[in-house]
Amino acid sequence: MNNASRLFLATLFLILPFGLSPTLKAQSADVSASVNQRSVFQGERIVYTVRVSGDFNDLSEPELPQLRGLQFSQTRPSVSRSQSISIVNGEFQKTITFDYSYPIATPTEGQFTIPPAKLTIDGKQVSTNSITITVRARSADSSQQGEEQPDIFVRLELSNKNPVVGEEIVAKVVLYFRENIEILSYQPQSGWKAEGFWKEVLDDGRQPRAVASMMNGIRYRKASLIEYALFPTKSGELTISPFEISTTVRYERRRRDSFSSFFSGFGSNQRNIDLQTDPVTIVAEALESPADAQFISAVGDFDISRSISQKEMLVGESLELVTTVKGRGNVPLVSKPDYQKPDGFEIYNPKESSEVNRKNGHIVGEYTFTDIMIPRTPGTFTIPEITLASYNPDRKQFEKTTLPAYTVTVKPDPNRKITSGDETLLNVEPVTGLVSWEKEQQGYLWNSPWFWVIALFPFLVITGAYVRKRYLDRLHGDAQFARSAKADDIAREKIDQAKETGASNIKEAYGLLHKALAGYIGDKLNLPESGLSDQDYVEAVKDKLDQKQKNHLKRILTTASTIQFAPNTGADTFQKDAAETEQLIKDLKKAL
Amino acid sequence: MIKGDRWKYALIIGALFIFSLILGCPAKGQITQPQVVFDKAGKALQSNNYSEAKQKYKALLEANYDQGAVLINLGYIYAVQDSLGHAIYYFRQAELKPEFEQQAKEGLRYARQRLPNREVMLPKLPWQQAFDWAGRTIGSNGLMSAGLLFLYISVFFTLMYWFTRFMHHKGTLYLIYGSLLIAVLLAIGSVHIAHLQQRYDIGVLVTSEQQVYAESDRSSSVISSAYEGYSFTIDYSKSKPDEGWYYVRLSNGMFGWIEDDGIRIYEA
């Protein structure tokens, strides 16, 4: 290898590391990060600056690091650029300097590290150094020897830390600052939540004025920036959250610091400082409503009055009942009294209005409630008397006001015409007088047993009628059946005839008895009506009767047949035979 | 049959018929005590003591004296007090009493006209209306009584047809079958109306607003909103009264579920 080659390689060897190195110089550019203060009080802002200085062509905006415990107040930097040219060893060297400045807020105390920021210079990525800062608590109550007192802080000062529910507390936001500080401006942060309180801003129209104050041996000046009236809405321990305020202050230049006048340019001692108060805890005592009055949640010094728009009116006219609560205290929180309204009045939504004066350091004003009612019927109505109560915290007692009763007379409207188009009026009159009081029948008919009796009765009748009809039809259609069915009646008829005849004509009477018996047997057994002898009749029923009955049958038939040959048969004998004949008929009826 | 027997049978049948009719007639009587309560309520109403008047009228209703006069007066009181849902509830019941129908209609017109939300009324199907009308005017018991009457008429004519010659012809048969058919139809109608009355009632919403859901669950979709004065037909066979839900038909024909809060029910 020749020397040219060696020289080339050596040069390459020397240059290459620098070309490959991404973190250090890029074409002679210096990158650094710095802050204007490394130790600050909580709430103060610091300025974080990334400086790039050197000779380069292309530069990107820094990529901001992620912060913990700190926060960038804005991510777009303020950029300053400067350029200088110098001659070094006979050569012109151009130096360009870019400063990227970012404000950082310090909301919490502690020690924090700002990581390196990254940026790209002529295509190569470079990083800055990291920076550690310390944020100290801004506590004005610190009494530890040697601990530094803050130059500026804000406090929330209350007029009362043990109020009753609804009692006014005047809360002042007071700014304390050292004598070497000039307050250029202040801006309360929105969103302050006084949870558990109703708050009203008190405005006396005056600009804040600073007065001298001493605290822990240190001379301060203080100014009341804002005043609020706070009203606790519930009892117990209540904590007022910190009130935040942003200030722009200017520090006076210190004459003993010789450098300060040299390095401090115009505006360099002006700062933006975010301040907040410490949380404040109060204990609100509950109020027990009096038993003999209606408490309308008014706490303060109040006068309560009531008036009515008219005491005589017509149906349909409106009546206004106006209640006024006037005085100093929690005027916006007074609740509407609850009145007993008379029956027959149509009640409308009440109107409420208030006038509140927030000047002079307290809430003063009046609250007006208007109840609107319209009577729909004539008559005399009473709005009863009522006692209302408010609580006076200065006297620590309830103050009661009795509002008198009102009697209202409502007369019918003589000009009102009831027409079919009069749709806004109730054209219904109450019913009076005698009424027919019949109880609504409960239940259904079929729940009553009588219903079933009545419902089933026709079926029983129909069934019985049907059986009878069948009998009659058979009687008409079946001669044998008819003879048999009538046999008993015919036999009895004949026996009755025989009995009637028996006294005067024994022969005829016995003839009838014979016919009764023979006819009965013949009808029942469907025997020929004539041509049969007595023996035939006896034979026909011999199996149906016992011997005694057969003997009786034979004897009666024989006696009746031969009576003409025994004309001296007595009436007693006949009666006996007639009775025997009847018995025989019964026996035959059973047997046949 | 012997001629004299026919008349004997006819007399027996007629006597039985009349006797059974008499059996079915309910005894009637007047009750004086409710009149005293009614008069006292009227005096309270005249002196604008609405609370006392309401209390007395409601006591009469609880004793089942739901006369139209009582319902009209309660509707009037609630209308005057601007409780229009309750007013509609009572006026609707009074509307079912023929002698107070016009007054009730006027009360309903007034109340509905003053309500901010008015319901759309979709008429029921004709046979549904017919059964509703029959249930209101004649009633289930009335129809059943008429059915029994026609049953007895058919039995009477049957007996006449069987046992008399002068009525033994086709015309009598037509009378028998016709009466029997009418009796059966009336009985079926009576049972059906009773079933409808048992199964359905009318409810009126007396609170300001309620939601109607697709299911008996608040998490289900809302199919409609019901406002004060709206009326529903409640179907008890599908409802779940133990769980506080009713299955209802809205007046616009939609069906859904509604909670029982604020619903006053009366028998249609």
Short mmCIF file of N, CA and C in Angstrom, two decimals, chain B residues 28-110:
data_model
loop_
_atom_site.label_atom_id
_atom_site.label_comp_id
_atom_site.label_asym_id
_atom_site.label_seq_id
_atom_site.Cartn_x
_atom_site.Cartn_y
_atom_site.Cartn_z
N LYS B 28 -137.15 -7.18 46.00
CA LYS B 28 -136.63 -5.82 45.96
C LYS B 28 -136.98 -5.11 47.24
N GLY B 29 -136.13 -4.14 47.60
CA GLY B 29 -136.41 -3.36 48.79
C GLY B 29 -135.62 -2.09 48.80
N GLN B 30 -135.97 -1.06 49.57
CA GLN B 30 -135.29 0.20 49.68
C GLN B 30 -134.40 0.21 50.91
N ILE B 31 -133.18 0.89 50.84
CA ILE B 31 -132.25 1.01 51.97
C ILE B 31 -132.14 2.48 52.30
N THR B 32 -132.43 2.85 53.48
CA THR B 32 -132.49 4.27 53.82
C THR B 32 -131.17 4.80 54.36
N GLN B 33 -130.35 4.00 54.99
CA GLN B 33 -129.14 4.51 55.61
C GLN B 33 -128.22 5.22 54.63
N PRO B 34 -127.97 4.75 53.44
CA PRO B 34 -127.07 5.44 52.53
C PRO B 34 -127.56 6.85 52.19
N GLN B 35 -128.85 7.07 52.23
CA GLN B 35 -129.37 8.40 51.93
C GLN B 35 -128.89 9.41 52.97
N VAL B 36 -128.81 8.95 54.22
CA VAL B 36 -128.34 9.85 55.29
C VAL B 36 -126.90 10.27 55.02
N VAL B 37 -126.10 9.29 54.69
CA VAL B 37 -124.69 9.58 54.40
C VAL B 37 -124.57 10.49 53.19
N PHE B 38 -125.38 10.22 52.20
CA PHE B 38 -125.35 11.02 50.98
C PHE B 38 -125.73 12.47 51.27
N ASP B 39 -126.75 12.65 52.10
CA ASP B 39 -127.18 14.01 52.43
C ASP B 39 -126.09 14.76 53.19
N LYS B 40 -125.45 14.07 54.11
CA LYS B 40 -124.37 14.73 54.87
C LYS B 40 -123.23 15.12 53.94
N ALA B 41 -122.94 14.24 53.02
CA ALA B 41 -121.87 14.55 52.06
C ALA B 41 -122.26 15.77 51.22
N GLY B 42 -123.53 15.83 50.86
CA GLY B 42 -124.00 16.98 50.07
C GLY B 42 -123.86 18.28 50.82
N LYS B 43 -124.13 18.25 52.10
CA LYS B 43 -123.99 19.47 52.91
C LYS B 43 -122.52 19.88 52.97
N ALA B 44 -121.65 18.92 53.16
CA ALA B 44 -120.22 19.23 53.20
C ALA B 44 -119.78 19.82 51.86
N LEU B 45 -120.31 19.28 50.79
CA LEU B 45 -119.95 19.76 49.46
C LEU B 45 -120.43 21.20 49.26
N GLN B 46 -121.60 21.48 49.74
CA GLN B 46 -122.15 22.83 49.57
C GLN B 46 -121.35 23.85 50.37
N SER B 47 -120.81 23.43 51.52
CA SER B 47 -119.99 24.37 52.29
C SER B 47 -118.53 24.29 51.91
N ASN B 48 -118.28 23.69 50.72
CA ASN B 48 -116.92 23.60 50.16
C ASN B 48 -115.95 22.82 51.03
N ASN B 49 -116.49 21.97 51.88
CA ASN B 49 -115.62 21.10 52.66
C ASN B 49 -115.42 19.82 51.84
N TYR B 50 -114.55 19.94 50.85
CA TYR B 50 -114.41 18.86 49.89
C TYR B 50 -113.84 17.59 50.51
N SER B 51 -112.95 17.76 51.47
CA SER B 51 -112.33 16.56 52.07
C SER B 51 -113.38 15.69 52.73
N GLU B 52 -114.25 16.32 53.51
CA GLU B 52 -115.27 15.53 54.21
C GLU B 52 -116.25 14.93 53.20
N ALA B 53 -116.62 15.71 52.20
CA ALA B 53 -117.57 15.21 51.19
C ALA B 53 -116.98 14.00 50.46
N LYS B 54 -115.70 14.11 50.11
CA LYS B 54 -115.05 12.99 49.42
C LYS B 54 -115.06 11.75 50.28
N GLN B 55 -114.76 11.94 51.54
CA GLN B 55 -114.68 10.80 52.46
C GLN B 55 -116.02 10.07 52.53
N LYS B 56 -117.10 10.83 52.60
CA LYS B 56 -118.42 10.21 52.73
C LYS B 56 -118.84 9.54 51.43
N TYR B 57 -118.59 10.17 50.32
CA TYR B 57 -118.97 9.54 49.06
C TYR B 57 -118.18 8.25 48.85
N LYS B 58 -116.92 8.28 49.22
CA LYS B 58 -116.10 7.08 49.06
C LYS B 58 -116.57 5.96 49.98
N ALA B 59 -117.08 6.32 51.15
CA ALA B 59 -117.61 5.30 52.05
C ALA B 59 -118.82 4.62 51.41
N LEU B 60 -119.63 5.39 50.70
CA LEU B 60 -120.77 4.79 50.00
C LEU B 60 -120.30 3.83 48.91
N LEU B 61 -119.27 4.21 48.21
CA LEU B 61 -118.74 3.32 47.17
C LEU B 61 -118.21 2.04 47.77
N GLU B 62 -117.53 2.17 48.90
CA GLU B 62 -116.97 0.97 49.52
C GLU B 62 -118.06 0.04 50.01
N ALA B 63 -119.24 0.59 50.31
CA ALA B 63 -120.37 -0.24 50.71
C ALA B 63 -121.17 -0.71 49.50
N ASN B 64 -120.55 -0.60 48.33
CA ASN B 64 -121.14 -1.05 47.07
C ASN B 64 -122.37 -0.24 46.63
N TYR B 65 -122.48 0.98 47.12
CA TYR B 65 -123.53 1.87 46.62
C TYR B 65 -122.90 2.77 45.56
N ASP B 66 -122.62 2.15 44.41
CA ASP B 66 -121.95 2.95 43.38
C ASP B 66 -122.98 3.57 42.44
N GLN B 67 -123.88 4.32 43.06
CA GLN B 67 -124.89 5.01 42.25
C GLN B 67 -124.26 6.12 41.44
N GLY B 68 -124.90 6.46 40.34
CA GLY B 68 -124.39 7.51 39.48
C GLY B 68 -124.25 8.83 40.20
N ALA B 69 -125.15 9.12 41.13
CA ALA B 69 -125.07 10.39 41.86
C ALA B 69 -123.78 10.49 42.64
N VAL B 70 -123.40 9.41 43.26
CA VAL B 70 -122.17 9.41 44.06
C VAL B 70 -120.96 9.60 43.13
N LEU B 71 -120.97 8.92 42.01
CA LEU B 71 -119.84 9.00 41.09
C LEU B 71 -119.74 10.39 40.48
N ILE B 72 -120.88 10.96 40.11
CA ILE B 72 -120.88 12.31 39.54
C ILE B 72 -120.31 13.31 40.54
N ASN B 73 -120.74 13.21 41.77
CA ASN B 73 -120.28 14.17 42.78
C ASN B 73 -118.79 14.02 43.06
N LEU B 74 -118.30 12.80 43.09
CA LEU B 74 -116.86 12.61 43.30
C LEU B 74 -116.08 13.16 42.11
N GLY B 75 -116.58 12.91 40.92
CA GLY B 75 -115.92 13.46 39.73
C GLY B 75 -115.90 14.97 39.77
N TYR B 76 -117.00 15.56 40.22
CA TYR B 76 -117.09 17.01 40.31
C TYR B 76 -116.05 17.55 41.30
N ILE B 77 -115.95 16.91 42.46
CA ILE B 77 -115.01 17.39 43.48
C ILE B 77 -113.58 17.34 42.93
N TYR B 78 -113.23 16.22 42.33
CA TYR B 78 -111.86 16.10 41.82
C TYR B 78 -111.61 17.08 40.67
N ALA B 79 -112.63 17.34 39.87
CA ALA B 79 -112.45 18.31 38.78
C ALA B 79 -112.21 19.70 39.34
N VAL B 80 -112.95 20.03 40.37
CA VAL B 80 -112.78 21.34 40.99
C VAL B 80 -111.39 21.47 41.63
N GLN B 81 -110.92 20.35 42.16
CA GLN B 81 -109.61 20.37 42.80
C GLN B 81 -108.49 20.15 41.79
N ASP B 82 -108.85 20.10 40.54
CA ASP B 82 -107.88 20.00 39.46
C ASP B 82 -107.14 18.66 39.45
N SER B 83 -107.71 17.67 40.09
CA SER B 83 -107.11 16.33 39.99
C SER B 83 -107.87 15.61 38.88
N LEU B 84 -107.43 15.90 37.65
CA LEU B 84 -108.26 15.53 36.50
C LEU B 84 -108.26 14.04 36.24
N GLY B 85 -107.17 13.38 36.58
CA GLY B 85 -107.14 11.93 36.39
C GLY B 85 -108.22 11.26 37.21
N HIS B 86 -108.31 11.63 38.48
CA HIS B 86 -109.34 11.07 39.34
C HIS B 86 -110.72 11.46 38.85
N ALA B 87 -110.85 12.69 38.36
CA ALA B 87 -112.16 13.16 37.87
C ALA B 87 -112.60 12.27 36.70
N ILE B 88 -111.68 11.99 35.80
CA ILE B 88 -112.00 11.13 34.66
C ILE B 88 -112.39 9.75 35.13
N TYR B 89 -111.69 9.26 36.12
CA TYR B 89 -111.98 7.92 36.66
C TYR B 89 -113.42 7.83 37.13
N TYR B 90 -113.90 8.82 37.84
CA TYR B 90 -115.26 8.74 38.36
C TYR B 90 -116.29 9.08 37.29
N PHE B 91 -115.97 10.04 36.43
CA PHE B 91 -116.92 10.38 35.39
C PHE B 91 -117.12 9.21 34.42
N ARG B 92 -116.08 8.47 34.17
CA ARG B 92 -116.21 7.33 33.27
C ARG B 92 -117.13 6.27 33.86
N GLN B 93 -117.04 6.10 35.15
CA GLN B 93 -117.95 5.13 35.77
C GLN B 93 -119.37 5.67 35.73
N ALA B 94 -119.56 6.94 35.99
CA ALA B 94 -120.88 7.55 35.96
C ALA B 94 -121.47 7.48 34.55
N GLU B 95 -120.62 7.50 33.55
CA GLU B 95 -121.09 7.45 32.17
C GLU B 95 -121.82 6.14 31.88
N LEU B 96 -121.51 5.11 32.66
CA LEU B 96 -122.16 3.81 32.46
C LEU B 96 -123.57 3.77 33.03
N LYS B 97 -123.92 4.80 33.80
CA LYS B 97 -125.28 4.86 34.36
C LYS B 97 -126.13 5.71 33.42
N PRO B 98 -127.16 5.14 32.83
CA PRO B 98 -127.90 5.86 31.77
C PRO B 98 -128.42 7.22 32.21
N GLU B 99 -128.91 7.31 33.46
CA GLU B 99 -129.52 8.59 33.85
C GLU B 99 -128.49 9.69 34.08
N PHE B 100 -127.22 9.33 34.19
CA PHE B 100 -126.18 10.33 34.43
C PHE B 100 -125.18 10.41 33.28
N GLU B 101 -125.55 9.79 32.21
CA GLU B 101 -124.61 9.71 31.10
C GLU B 101 -124.25 11.10 30.57
N GLN B 102 -125.22 11.95 30.41
CA GLN B 102 -124.95 13.28 29.84
C GLN B 102 -124.07 14.12 30.75
N GLN B 103 -124.37 14.12 32.02
CA GLN B 103 -123.54 14.88 32.97
C GLN B 103 -122.12 14.34 32.98
N ALA B 104 -122.02 13.02 32.94
CA ALA B 104 -120.69 12.42 32.96
C ALA B 104 -119.91 12.81 31.71
N LYS B 105 -120.59 12.81 30.59
CA LYS B 105 -119.92 13.19 29.34
C LYS B 105 -119.42 14.63 29.42
N GLU B 106 -120.22 15.49 30.01
CA GLU B 106 -119.81 16.89 30.17
C GLU B 106 -118.59 16.98 31.08
N GLY B 107 -118.61 16.23 32.16
CA GLY B 107 -117.46 16.22 33.05
C GLY B 107 -116.21 15.71 32.35
N LEU B 108 -116.37 14.67 31.56
CA LEU B 108 -115.23 14.12 30.84
C LEU B 108 -114.71 15.13 29.82
N ARG B 109 -115.63 15.78 29.14
CA ARG B 109 -115.19 16.79 28.15
C ARG B 109 -114.36 17.86 28.84
N TYR B 110 -114.84 18.34 29.98
CA TYR B 110 -114.12 19.39 30.72
C TYR B 110 -112.74 18.90 31.14
#
